[in-house]
Amino acid sequence: MAYKQITVAGGGVLGSQIAYQTAFKGFDVCVYEIDDKALERAKKRIMDLKPRYQKDLGASEEEVHSAYDRITFTSDLSKAVAEADLLIEAIPEVVDIKTDFYTKLGKVAPAKTVFATNSSTLLPSQFADATGRPEKFLALHFANEIWKNNTAEIMKHQGTDMNVFQEVIQFAKAIGMVALPLYKEQPGYILNSLLVPFLSAAQSLLAKEVADVETIDKTWMIATGAPQGPFAILDVVGLKTAFNIALAQAEATGDPESKKVADLLKTEYIDKGKRGKETGEGFYTYPHPSFMHPDFLKSE
Ligand code: NAD
């Protein structure tokens, strides 16, 4: 493995998970945060991951403690990257914050350091110039609860060096991820490029009163053998997120169908406290939703 020393910038929800997973797999990790208060919060988040690794992965006491001991913490950017082979950025999803960060980072990082962004919605080409090293910059996108949902989407931008791309793929594998390479920039990566239109189509069928929730899910489940239909998936995603996406689409395109979907989600579900699985009710009622009933897929 070409990389030994890894720096993670941002110790929030995802940064703390990336740092701990990387240390758990034997790498030396440095967490960089904006100030000492933020560092304390990051330490707590990482400490809280120990019991999750024990419960979900069966990790031993010794393993979870020694992983933590491989992590150092600093709010000094030059120190944070002085030895770094790879820096993974997981700071807020705000263009100005990221641009400012890469501009500063590019000036203090050694020439060898590769930069990777964990951004969910912004493209690496938006920051490639600011890094000052576009050939050593790309996206490395993880999913929440990285130790269980172990996908890593690795996405080039036009200027990324092919060897760097391959090295980051190897690194993702080395930290226990299933590496999913994207050879071109794609907003939403692979997963959301598939999922968002699929879920939108299902919601449109409902908003236009073509068919009801259960019929739409049943169709998908029987015809494809999938364990869940689009509305069961939407309950996991959360209806507020679905509403935000539909509203953004309606505002961006002026599309009346998206507006209809957004209105339906708000008036029939969100306003009535039905926000998805987390709240006990969304399109289905939990913990025993009808789509899980053994007779759900049988003809009546
Ligand atoms: P978060 O708000 O939980 O954490 C961001 C952290 O960055 C905070 O701890 C904050 O103190 C720190 N920070 C702010 N400015 C900084 C700076 N200039 N330098 C260093 N640290 C700074 O956010 P998050 O949910 O962890 O998301 C971080 C990135 O990961 C985003 O780009 C997001 O799109 C991506 N992401 C998030 C998820 C998710 O489910 N939360 C999933 C995949 C990818």
Coordinates of C-alpha atoms and ligand atoms in Angstrom, one line a residue:
M1 CA 0.0 0.0 0.0
A2 CA 1.4 3.3 -1.1
Y3 CA -0.1 5.3 1.8
K4 CA 0.8 5.0 5.5
Q5 CA -0.1 8.3 7.1
I6 CA -3.6 9.5 6.6
T7 CA -5.1 12.9 7.7
V8 CA -8.8 13.4 8.0
A9 CA -10.0 17.1 7.9
G10 CA -13.2 17.5 9.8
G11 CA -14.2 15.3 12.7
G12 CA -17.9 15.5 12.3
V13 CA -20.4 12.7 11.6
L14 CA -18.5 11.3 8.6
G15 CA -15.0 12.5 9.4
S16 CA -15.0 10.7 12.8
Q17 CA -16.1 7.5 11.2
I18 CA -13.5 7.7 8.4
A19 CA -10.7 8.4 10.9
Y20 CA -11.7 5.6 13.2
Q21 CA -12.3 3.0 10.4
T22 CA -8.9 3.9 8.9
A23 CA -7.1 3.5 12.2
F24 CA -9.0 0.3 12.9
K25 CA -7.5 -1.1 9.7
G26 CA -4.0 -0.3 11.0
F27 CA -3.1 3.1 9.5
D28 CA -1.8 6.1 11.5
V29 CA -4.4 8.8 11.4
C30 CA -4.4 12.5 12.2
V31 CA -7.7 14.4 12.7
Y32 CA -7.7 18.1 11.8
E33 CA -10.4 20.4 13.2
I34 CA -10.9 24.1 13.3
D35 CA -10.3 24.6 17.0
D36 CA -9.8 22.8 20.3
K37 CA -13.5 22.7 21.1
A38 CA -14.2 21.0 17.8
L39 CA -11.4 18.6 18.5
E40 CA -12.9 17.6 21.8
R41 CA -16.3 17.0 20.1
A42 CA -14.5 14.9 17.5
K43 CA -12.7 12.8 20.2
K44 CA -16.0 12.1 21.9
R45 CA -17.6 11.1 18.6
I46 CA -14.7 8.7 17.9
M47 CA -14.8 7.3 21.4
D48 CA -18.5 6.6 20.9
L49 CA -17.7 4.4 17.9
K50 CA -15.9 1.9 20.1
P51 CA -19.0 0.1 21.4
R52 CA -20.5 0.2 17.9
Y53 CA -17.5 -1.7 16.5
Q54 CA -17.7 -4.2 19.3
K55 CA -21.4 -4.8 18.9
D56 CA -21.6 -4.7 15.1
L57 CA -18.3 -6.2 14.1
G58 CA -17.5 -8.3 17.2
A59 CA -14.2 -6.3 17.6
S60 CA -12.3 -7.0 20.9
E61 CA -11.5 -4.5 23.7
E62 CA -7.9 -4.5 22.6
E63 CA -8.8 -3.8 18.9
V64 CA -11.1 -0.9 19.6
H65 CA -8.6 0.7 22.1
S66 CA -5.5 0.3 19.9
A67 CA -7.4 1.7 16.9
Y68 CA -8.2 4.9 19.0
D69 CA -4.5 5.1 20.1
R70 CA -3.4 5.3 16.4
I71 CA -5.2 8.6 16.1
T72 CA -3.7 12.0 16.9
F73 CA -5.6 15.3 16.9
T74 CA -4.6 18.8 16.0
S75 CA -6.0 22.2 15.0
D76 CA -2.7 23.2 13.2
L77 CA -3.2 22.5 9.5
S78 CA 0.6 22.5 8.7
K79 CA 1.3 20.0 11.5
A80 CA -1.8 17.9 10.5
V81 CA -0.5 17.3 6.9
A82 CA 3.3 17.4 7.5
E83 CA 3.6 13.7 7.0
A84 CA 0.4 12.9 5.2
D85 CA 0.3 10.6 2.2
L86 CA -3.4 11.1 1.8
L87 CA -5.8 13.8 3.2
I88 CA -9.5 13.0 3.3
E89 CA -11.6 16.1 3.5
A90 CA -15.0 15.8 5.4
I91 CA -15.7 19.4 6.3
P92 CA -19.1 21.1 5.8
E93 CA -20.9 20.9 2.4
V94 CA -20.4 24.6 1.7
V95 CA -18.6 25.7 -1.5
D96 CA -16.9 28.7 0.2
I97 CA -15.7 26.8 3.2
K98 CA -14.2 24.0 1.0
T99 CA -12.6 26.4 -1.4
D100 CA -11.0 28.4 1.4
F101 CA -9.8 25.1 3.0
Y102 CA -8.2 23.8 -0.2
T103 CA -6.5 27.1 -0.9
K104 CA -4.8 27.0 2.5
L105 CA -4.1 23.3 2.4
G106 CA -2.5 23.5 -1.0
K107 CA 0.1 25.9 0.3
V108 CA 1.1 23.9 3.4
A109 CA 0.8 20.3 2.4
P110 CA 4.0 18.5 1.1
A111 CA 4.0 17.8 -2.7
K112 CA 3.4 14.1 -2.2
T113 CA 0.1 14.5 -0.4
V114 CA -3.0 13.4 -2.3
F115 CA -6.3 15.2 -1.5
A116 CA -9.7 13.4 -1.5
T117 CA -13.1 15.0 -0.9
N118 CA -15.9 13.1 0.8
S119 CA -18.4 15.7 -0.6
S120 CA -21.9 14.2 -1.4
T121 CA -23.2 16.8 -3.8
L122 CA -20.2 19.0 -4.9
L123 CA -17.9 17.9 -7.8
P124 CA -14.1 17.7 -7.4
S125 CA -13.6 19.9 -10.5
Q126 CA -15.2 22.8 -8.5
F127 CA -12.1 22.8 -6.2
A128 CA -9.4 21.3 -8.4
D129 CA -7.8 24.7 -9.1
A130 CA -7.9 25.8 -5.4
T131 CA -5.9 22.7 -4.4
G132 CA -3.0 23.8 -6.6
R133 CA -2.5 20.1 -7.5
P134 CA -5.5 19.0 -9.6
E135 CA -3.7 15.8 -10.7
K136 CA -3.6 14.7 -7.1
F137 CA -7.2 15.4 -6.3
L138 CA -10.4 13.3 -6.6
A139 CA -13.5 12.3 -4.6
L140 CA -13.6 9.5 -2.1
H141 CA -17.2 9.2 -1.0
F142 CA -18.3 7.1 2.0
A143 CA -21.7 6.2 3.3
N144 CA -22.9 7.0 6.8
E145 CA -22.1 4.1 9.3
I146 CA -19.0 3.3 7.2
W147 CA -18.2 0.2 9.2
K148 CA -21.5 -1.5 8.1
N149 CA -22.4 0.4 4.9
N150 CA -18.9 -0.1 3.4
T151 CA -19.2 1.5 0.0
A152 CA -16.5 3.9 -1.2
E153 CA -17.2 5.7 -4.5
I154 CA -13.9 6.9 -6.0
M155 CA -14.5 9.5 -8.6
K156 CA -12.0 11.1 -10.9
H157 CA -12.3 14.6 -12.4
Q158 CA -10.8 15.2 -15.8
G159 CA -7.4 16.2 -14.4
T160 CA -6.9 13.4 -11.9
D161 CA -3.8 11.3 -12.6
M162 CA -4.7 7.7 -13.3
N163 CA -2.1 6.3 -10.9
V164 CA -3.5 8.5 -8.1
F165 CA -7.0 7.1 -8.9
Q166 CA -5.7 3.5 -8.7
E167 CA -3.8 4.2 -5.5
V168 CA -6.9 5.6 -3.8
I169 CA -8.9 2.5 -5.0
Q170 CA -6.3 0.3 -3.3
F171 CA -6.5 2.4 -0.2
A172 CA -10.3 2.1 0.0
K173 CA -9.9 -1.6 -0.2
A174 CA -7.2 -1.6 2.5
I175 CA -9.6 0.1 4.9
G176 CA -12.3 -2.6 4.3
M177 CA -14.4 -0.8 1.7
V178 CA -15.9 -2.2 -1.4
A179 CA -14.3 0.2 -3.9
L180 CA -16.6 1.6 -6.6
P181 CA -14.6 3.5 -9.3
L182 CA -16.2 6.3 -11.3
Y183 CA -14.1 7.2 -14.3
K184 CA -15.9 10.5 -15.0
E185 CA -17.5 13.1 -12.8
Q186 CA -21.2 12.4 -12.1
P187 CA -23.4 14.5 -9.7
G188 CA -24.9 12.1 -7.2
Y189 CA -22.2 9.4 -8.0
I190 CA -23.7 6.0 -8.9
L191 CA -26.1 5.4 -6.1
N192 CA -28.0 8.7 -6.2
S193 CA -27.9 8.8 -10.1
L194 CA -30.0 5.6 -9.9
L195 CA -32.0 6.1 -6.8
V196 CA -33.2 9.7 -7.1
P197 CA -35.0 9.3 -10.5
F198 CA -36.3 5.9 -9.4
L199 CA -37.9 7.3 -6.2
S200 CA -39.1 10.4 -8.1
A201 CA -40.9 8.2 -10.6
A202 CA -42.7 6.3 -7.8
Q203 CA -43.7 9.5 -6.1
S204 CA -45.1 10.9 -9.3
L205 CA -47.3 7.8 -9.9
L206 CA -48.7 8.3 -6.4
A207 CA -49.2 12.1 -6.7
K208 CA -51.0 11.7 -10.0
E209 CA -53.2 9.0 -8.4
V210 CA -52.2 6.4 -10.9
A211 CA -51.8 3.7 -8.2
D212 CA -51.5 3.5 -4.4
V213 CA -48.3 3.0 -2.3
E214 CA -48.7 -0.8 -1.8
T215 CA -49.5 -1.5 -5.5
I216 CA -46.5 0.4 -6.7
D217 CA -44.2 -1.4 -4.2
K218 CA -45.7 -4.8 -4.9
T219 CA -45.2 -4.3 -8.7
W220 CA -41.5 -3.5 -8.2
M221 CA -40.9 -6.3 -5.7
I222 CA -42.6 -9.1 -7.7
A223 CA -41.3 -8.1 -11.0
T224 CA -37.7 -7.6 -10.0
G225 CA -37.3 -9.8 -6.9
A226 CA -36.2 -6.8 -4.8
P227 CA -36.8 -7.1 -1.1
Q228 CA -38.3 -3.5 -0.9
G229 CA -40.2 -1.2 -3.1
P230 CA -39.6 2.5 -3.6
F231 CA -41.9 3.6 -0.8
A232 CA -40.2 1.3 1.7
I233 CA -36.9 2.8 0.7
L234 CA -38.4 6.4 1.0
D235 CA -39.4 5.6 4.6
V236 CA -35.7 4.8 5.4
V237 CA -34.4 7.9 3.5
G238 CA -36.9 10.0 5.4
L239 CA -39.8 12.0 4.0
K240 CA -38.3 15.4 4.9
T241 CA -35.3 14.6 2.7
A242 CA -37.7 13.4 -0.1
F243 CA -39.6 16.6 0.3
N244 CA -36.5 18.8 0.0
I245 CA -35.4 17.0 -3.2
A246 CA -38.9 17.3 -4.8
L247 CA -39.1 21.0 -3.8
A248 CA -35.6 21.7 -5.1
Q249 CA -36.5 20.0 -8.4
A250 CA -39.7 22.0 -8.6
E251 CA -37.9 25.2 -8.1
A252 CA -35.1 24.5 -10.5
T253 CA -37.2 23.2 -13.3
G254 CA -40.7 24.7 -12.7
D255 CA -41.9 21.1 -13.2
P256 CA -45.6 20.9 -11.9
E257 CA -45.3 17.2 -11.2
S258 CA -42.4 17.7 -8.7
K259 CA -44.5 20.5 -7.1
K260 CA -47.4 18.1 -6.8
V261 CA -45.1 15.5 -5.1
A262 CA -43.7 18.1 -2.7
D263 CA -47.3 19.2 -1.7
L264 CA -48.4 15.7 -1.2
L265 CA -45.5 14.8 1.0
K266 CA -46.0 17.9 3.1
T267 CA -49.8 17.9 3.6
E268 CA -50.5 14.1 3.8
Y269 CA -47.4 13.0 5.6
I270 CA -44.9 15.4 7.1
D271 CA -47.5 17.8 8.6
K272 CA -49.2 14.7 10.2
G273 CA -45.9 13.6 11.8
K274 CA -45.4 10.8 9.3
R275 CA -41.7 11.4 8.5
G276 CA -40.6 7.8 7.8
K277 CA -39.3 4.8 9.6
E278 CA -37.4 6.8 12.3
T279 CA -40.7 8.3 13.5
G280 CA -42.6 5.0 13.4
E281 CA -44.7 6.0 10.4
G282 CA -44.3 7.2 6.9
F283 CA -45.8 5.4 3.9
Y284 CA -45.9 2.3 6.1
T285 CA -46.4 1.8 9.9
Y286 CA -43.4 0.3 11.9
P287 CA -42.2 -2.0 13.3
H288 CA -44.5 -4.3 11.3
P289 CA -45.0 -2.6 7.9
S290 CA -47.4 -4.4 5.6
F291 CA -44.8 -5.0 2.9
M292 CA -43.0 -7.4 5.2
H293 CA -46.1 -9.5 5.8
P294 CA -45.7 -13.0 4.3
D295 CA -48.9 -12.5 2.3
F296 CA -48.0 -9.1 0.8
L297 CA -46.8 -10.5 -2.5
K298 CA -49.5 -13.2 -2.9
S299 CA -52.6 -12.6 -5.0
E300 CA -55.8 -12.2 -2.9
Ligands
NAD1 P1 -20.6 17.6 10.0 O1 -21.2 19.0 10.1 O2 -21.0 16.5 11.0 O3 -19.0 17.8 10.3 C1 -18.2 18.8 9.7 C2 -17.0 19.0 10.6 O4 -16.1 19.9 9.9 C3 -17.4 19.7 11.9 O5 -16.8 18.9 12.9 C4 -16.7 21.1 11.8 O6 -16.2 21.5 13.1 C5 -15.6 20.8 10.8 N1 -15.1 22.0 10.1 C6 -15.8 23.1 9.7 N2 -15.0 23.9 9.0 C7 -13.8 23.3 9.0 C8 -12.5 23.7 8.4 N3 -12.4 24.8 7.7 N4 -11.5 22.8 8.5 C9 -11.6 21.6 9.2 N5 -12.8 21.3 9.8 C10 -13.9 22.1 9.6 O7 -20.7 17.2 8.5 P2 -20.7 15.7 7.9 O8 -22.1 15.1 7.9 O9 -19.6 14.9 8.6 O10 -20.3 16.0 6.4 C11 -19.0 16.3 6.0 C12 -18.8 16.0 4.6 O11 -19.1 14.6 4.3 C13 -19.7 16.8 3.6 O12 -19.0 17.1 2.5 C14 -20.8 15.8 3.3 O13 -21.4 16.0 2.1 C15 -20.1 14.5 3.3 N6 -20.9 13.3 3.6 C16 -21.8 13.3 4.6 C17 -22.6 12.1 4.9 C18 -23.6 12.0 6.0 O14 -24.4 11.1 6.0 N7 -23.5 12.9 7.0 C19 -22.4 11.0 4.0 C20 -21.5 11.1 3.0 C21 -20.7 12.2 2.8

